[in-house]
Amino acid sequence: MAATSAAQPQFITSNGGESRRQSNEPLIENIEYDQIVVPDKKSWKNFFAYLGPGFLVSIAYIDPGNFQTDLQSGAQYKYGLLWIILLASCAALVIQSLAANLGVVTGKHLAEHCRKEYPKVPNFILWILAEIAIVACDIPEVIGTAFALEMLFNIPLWIGVLITGLSTLILLLLQQYGVRKLEIFIAFLVLTIAACFFVEMKYAEPNASEVINGLFVPQLKGNGATGLAISLLGAMVMPHNLFLHSALVLSRKIPRSVTGIKEACRFYLLESGFALMVAFLINVSVISVSGAVCNSGNLNSKDQESCKDLDLNKASFLLKNVLGNWSSKLFAIALLASGQSSTITGTYAGQYVMQGFLDLRLKPWIRNFLTRSLAIVPSLIVAIIGGSAGAGDLIILASMILSFELPFALIPLLKFTSSKTKMGQYVNSKAISATTWVIGSFIMGINIYYLAEKLVNSLRSSHLPKVGVVFCGILGFSGMLIYLASITYLVMRKNKEGTHLLALTHSESVQLANEQGNNRPIPLPRQDIVSMQLPRTKTGEDSD
């Protein structure tokens, strides 16, 4: 094959050619990108071929937004909200495994299924909501990076916010020299700060019985506990992660057999479980250290003031026992690494969302520039007006937005993976379906409860005239009704699109192919997905 041009168009649309291949054509004609091929034989060694997507996804569980909400929950409620972390981590494992299964079984990721399944208007609204979720996820990363630059170089917060755009573009350029090496380096820095918190737990000596009680006894005591609990949920289970995970698994060339697909689903579950366990331990350690230190009786007055309104910019004092004067520097480096690594995965998610919903793909640097610009504007305004305290509050608000938006990614995922017409014999079992719908209902229920409570309390304490209170009440309850109606539409609407042939057994495929003659298998691994995830380095020319 002739060498491909280094210059690629900035806007790429697929013409559906791949999906119209004849079923007897080879899955891959030419491998132009780095691809991971899983051997067509049963072996535990295959597990190593599946390593990667789960760890990329888990980065979102230890980003600056998580650190911020963890620090505040520990400082304000000690260990009382640890059960939220446990619940969210268990829910995340189940939900992320469903996202991986959807991609493995059908050969399409979540956003592509939404485009095929929903009419134009609902599909467009879901795309807008997905883009808002990505921007809301990017805000904590912008502010976290700005905090890190302030701690490292004494750069004013608002200037640090502006610099974050440039820093992320530089990291995207560095990917050309090997994204795996970059990810390993970033993971090393983040795990370094995790190790510091693990060691700090020895000095802080959190009460073991209180920690266990906080993990397994649900409670919401004190003003603001519900809002912070929602922020913890939003910071843990993120909508964009569902689109991301279902797409990342398409970069593997797995055996397209019943055994091969089942093995892929099982190994992706194990890989995700290991990655999320590490993230869970990091979050628990951050809350435990913050809770133990900020609720101890021997804090000096300065640290007591920091604990009253604890944010990422003030948290380095928690590590003084381990790192001494280096605590702020190393914490800042890890915070910088956490924010930048999360931004890279956010860029990937944005690519998949745009390609899936609109059949349109931007170059990574353009996509990142647009998302980062939208995140910088509110961050810059808050940083100038409210300073570090306002920026910390914005992180909490962004996490709450993510929690409120979660149903609009979660419900389609649950509907698709629970549908026999889409998943064939790999459809969710009744136990898994019941569990996931209970989890989804709980998340939606706590969101609706918080909205109603906040609205009622705001109207009661309002100093507006009665006409104004009535008008605001009508607007508020109308918004809640629209939110509920949208969720109800997604839940009640029956799936109309049939399954992809790859989800079925051979006999089922033949039967459906006769009914839907134009439904042809999609070649796997998806080269468009691979090219987004692993940019190819220039090698001169491609071989046939």
Coordinates of N, CA and C in Angstrom, one line a residue, residues 3-86:
A3 N 2.3 5.0 0.7 CA 2.4 5.8 1.9 C 1.2 6.7 2.0
T4 N 0.7 6.8 3.2 CA -0.4 7.7 3.4 C 0.1 9.1 3.7
S5 N -0.6 10.1 3.3 CA -0.2 11.5 3.6 C -0.3 11.8 5.0
A6 N 0.7 12.6 5.5 CA 0.7 13.0 6.9 C -0.4 14.0 7.2
A7 N -0.8 14.7 6.2 CA -1.9 15.7 6.5 C -3.2 15.1 6.3
Q8 N -4.0 15.2 7.3 CA -5.4 14.7 7.3 C -6.4 15.8 7.4
P9 N -7.6 15.6 6.9 CA -8.6 16.6 7.0 C -9.0 16.9 8.5
Q10 N -9.3 18.1 8.8 CA -9.7 18.4 10.2 C -11.1 17.9 10.5
F11 N -11.9 17.8 9.5 CA -13.3 17.2 9.8 C -13.4 15.9 9.0
I12 N -13.8 14.9 9.6 CA -13.8 13.6 9.0 C -15.2 13.0 9.2
T13 N -15.9 12.6 8.2 CA -17.2 11.9 8.3 C -17.1 10.6 7.7
S14 N -17.8 9.6 8.3 CA -17.8 8.3 7.7 C -18.9 8.1 6.8
N15 N -18.7 7.4 5.7 CA -19.8 7.2 4.7 C -20.5 5.9 4.9
G16 N -20.2 5.2 6.0 CA -20.9 3.9 6.2 C -20.4 2.8 5.4
G17 N -19.2 3.0 4.7 CA -18.7 1.9 3.8 C -18.3 0.7 4.5
E18 N -17.8 0.8 5.7 CA -17.3 -0.3 6.5 C -18.5 -1.2 6.8
S19 N -19.7 -0.5 7.2 CA -20.8 -1.3 7.6 C -21.5 -2.1 6.4
R20 N -21.1 -1.7 5.2 CA -21.7 -2.3 4.1 C -20.8 -3.4 3.5
R21 N -19.8 -3.8 4.1 CA -18.9 -4.9 3.6 C -19.7 -6.2 3.6
Q22 N -19.3 -7.0 2.7 CA -20.0 -8.3 2.6 C -19.5 -9.1 3.8
S23 N -20.4 -10.0 4.3 CA -20.1 -10.7 5.5 C -19.0 -11.7 5.4
N24 N -18.6 -12.1 4.1 CA -17.5 -13.0 4.0 C -16.2 -12.4 3.7
E25 N -16.1 -11.1 3.8 CA -14.8 -10.4 3.7 C -14.0 -10.5 4.9
P26 N -12.7 -10.4 4.8 CA -11.9 -10.4 6.0 C -12.2 -9.2 6.9
L27 N -12.0 -9.4 8.2 CA -12.3 -8.4 9.2 C -11.4 -7.2 9.0
I28 N -10.1 -7.4 8.8 CA -9.1 -6.3 8.6 C -8.3 -6.6 7.4
E29 N -8.3 -5.7 6.5 CA -7.5 -5.8 5.3 C -6.1 -5.3 5.5
N30 N -5.9 -4.2 6.0 CA -4.6 -3.6 6.3 C -4.6 -3.0 7.7
I31 N -3.6 -3.3 8.4 CA -3.5 -2.8 9.8 C -2.5 -1.6 9.7
E32 N -3.1 -0.3 9.8 CA -2.3 0.9 9.6 C -1.9 1.5 11.0
Y33 N -2.6 1.1 12.0 CA -2.4 1.7 13.3 C -2.0 0.6 14.3
D34 N -1.4 1.0 15.4 CA -1.0 0.1 16.5 C -2.3 -0.6 17.0
Q35 N -2.4 -1.9 16.8 CA -3.6 -2.6 17.2 C -3.1 -3.8 18.1
I36 N -4.0 -4.1 19.0 CA -3.8 -5.2 20.0 C -4.6 -6.4 19.5
V37 N -4.0 -7.4 19.1 CA -4.7 -8.6 18.6 C -4.7 -9.7 19.7
V38 N -5.9 -10.1 20.1 CA -6.1 -11.2 21.1 C -6.0 -12.5 20.4
P39 N -5.1 -13.4 20.9 CA -5.0 -14.8 20.2 C -6.3 -15.5 20.3
D40 N -6.6 -16.3 19.3 CA -7.8 -17.1 19.2 C -7.7 -18.4 19.9
K41 N -7.4 -18.3 21.2 CA -7.3 -19.5 22.0 C -7.5 -19.1 23.5
K42 N -8.1 -20.0 24.2 CA -8.4 -19.8 25.6 C -7.1 -19.8 26.5
S43 N -6.8 -18.7 27.1 CA -5.6 -18.7 28.0 C -5.7 -17.5 28.9
W44 N -5.3 -17.7 30.2 CA -5.3 -16.5 31.1 C -4.3 -15.4 30.7
K45 N -3.4 -15.8 29.8 CA -2.4 -14.8 29.3 C -3.1 -13.8 28.4
N46 N -4.3 -14.1 27.9 CA -5.0 -13.2 27.1 C -5.4 -11.9 27.9
F47 N -5.5 -12.1 29.2 CA -5.8 -10.9 30.1 C -5.0 -9.7 29.8
F48 N -3.7 -9.9 29.5 CA -2.8 -8.8 29.3 C -3.1 -8.1 28.1
A49 N -3.7 -8.7 27.1 CA -4.1 -8.1 25.9 C -5.2 -7.1 26.1
Y50 N -6.0 -7.4 27.1 CA -7.2 -6.5 27.4 C -6.8 -5.4 28.3
L51 N -5.7 -5.4 28.9 CA -5.3 -4.3 29.9 C -5.2 -3.0 29.1
G52 N -5.8 -1.9 29.7 CA -5.7 -0.6 29.1 C -6.9 0.2 29.3
P53 N -8.1 -0.2 28.6 CA -9.3 0.7 28.7 C -9.7 1.0 30.1
G54 N -9.7 0.0 31.0 CA -10.2 0.2 32.3 C -9.4 1.2 33.1
F55 N -8.1 1.2 32.8 CA -7.2 2.2 33.5 C -7.4 3.6 32.9
L56 N -7.6 3.7 31.6 CA -7.9 5.0 31.1 C -9.2 5.5 31.6
V57 N -10.2 4.7 31.8 CA -11.5 5.1 32.4 C -11.3 5.5 33.8
S58 N -10.5 4.7 34.6 CA -10.4 4.9 36.0 C -9.7 6.3 36.4
I59 N -9.0 6.9 35.4 CA -8.3 8.2 35.6 C -9.4 9.2 36.0
A60 N -10.6 9.1 35.5 CA -11.7 10.0 35.8 C -12.1 9.9 37.2
Y61 N -11.8 8.8 37.9 CA -12.2 8.6 39.3 C -11.2 9.1 40.3
I62 N -10.1 9.6 39.8 CA -9.1 10.2 40.7 C -8.6 11.5 40.1
D63 N -9.5 12.3 39.5 CA -9.2 13.6 38.9 C -9.4 14.7 40.0
P64 N -9.0 15.9 39.7 CA -9.1 17.0 40.7 C -10.5 17.1 41.3
G65 N -11.5 16.8 40.5 CA -12.9 16.9 41.0 C -13.1 15.9 42.1
N66 N -12.6 14.7 42.0 CA -12.7 13.8 43.1 C -11.9 14.2 44.3
F67 N -10.7 14.7 44.1 CA -9.9 15.2 45.2 C -10.6 16.3 46.0
Q68 N -11.2 17.2 45.2 CA -11.9 18.3 45.9 C -13.0 17.9 46.7
T69 N -13.9 17.0 46.2 CA -15.1 16.6 46.9 C -14.7 15.6 48.1
D70 N -13.6 14.8 47.9 CA -13.1 14.0 48.9 C -12.6 14.8 50.1
L71 N -11.8 15.8 49.8 CA -11.3 16.7 50.9 C -12.4 17.4 51.7
Q72 N -13.4 17.9 50.9 CA -14.4 18.6 51.6 C -15.3 17.7 52.5
S73 N -15.6 16.5 51.9 CA -16.4 15.6 52.7 C -15.7 15.1 53.9
G74 N -14.4 14.9 53.9 CA -13.7 14.5 55.1 C -13.6 15.6 56.1
A75 N -13.3 16.8 55.6 CA -13.2 18.0 56.5 C -14.5 18.3 57.2
Q76 N -15.6 18.2 56.5 CA -16.9 18.6 57.0 C -17.7 17.5 57.7
Y77 N -17.6 16.3 57.2 CA -18.4 15.2 57.8 C -17.6 14.0 58.2
K78 N -16.3 14.2 58.4 CA -15.3 13.2 58.8 C -15.5 11.9 57.9
Y79 N -15.9 10.8 58.5 CA -16.0 9.6 57.6 C -17.5 9.3 57.3
G80 N -18.4 10.2 57.5 CA -19.8 10.0 57.4 C -20.3 9.7 55.9
L81 N -19.5 10.2 54.9 CA -19.9 10.0 53.5 C -19.0 8.9 52.8
L82 N -18.3 8.2 53.6 CA -17.5 7.1 52.9 C -18.4 6.1 52.2
W83 N -19.6 5.9 52.7 CA -20.5 4.9 52.1 C -20.9 5.3 50.7
I84 N -20.9 6.6 50.4 CA -21.1 7.1 49.1 C -20.0 6.6 48.1
I85 N -18.8 6.7 48.6 CA -17.7 6.2 47.8 C -17.8 4.7 47.5
L86 N -18.1 3.9 48.5 CA -18.2 2.5 48.3 C -19.4 2.2 47.4

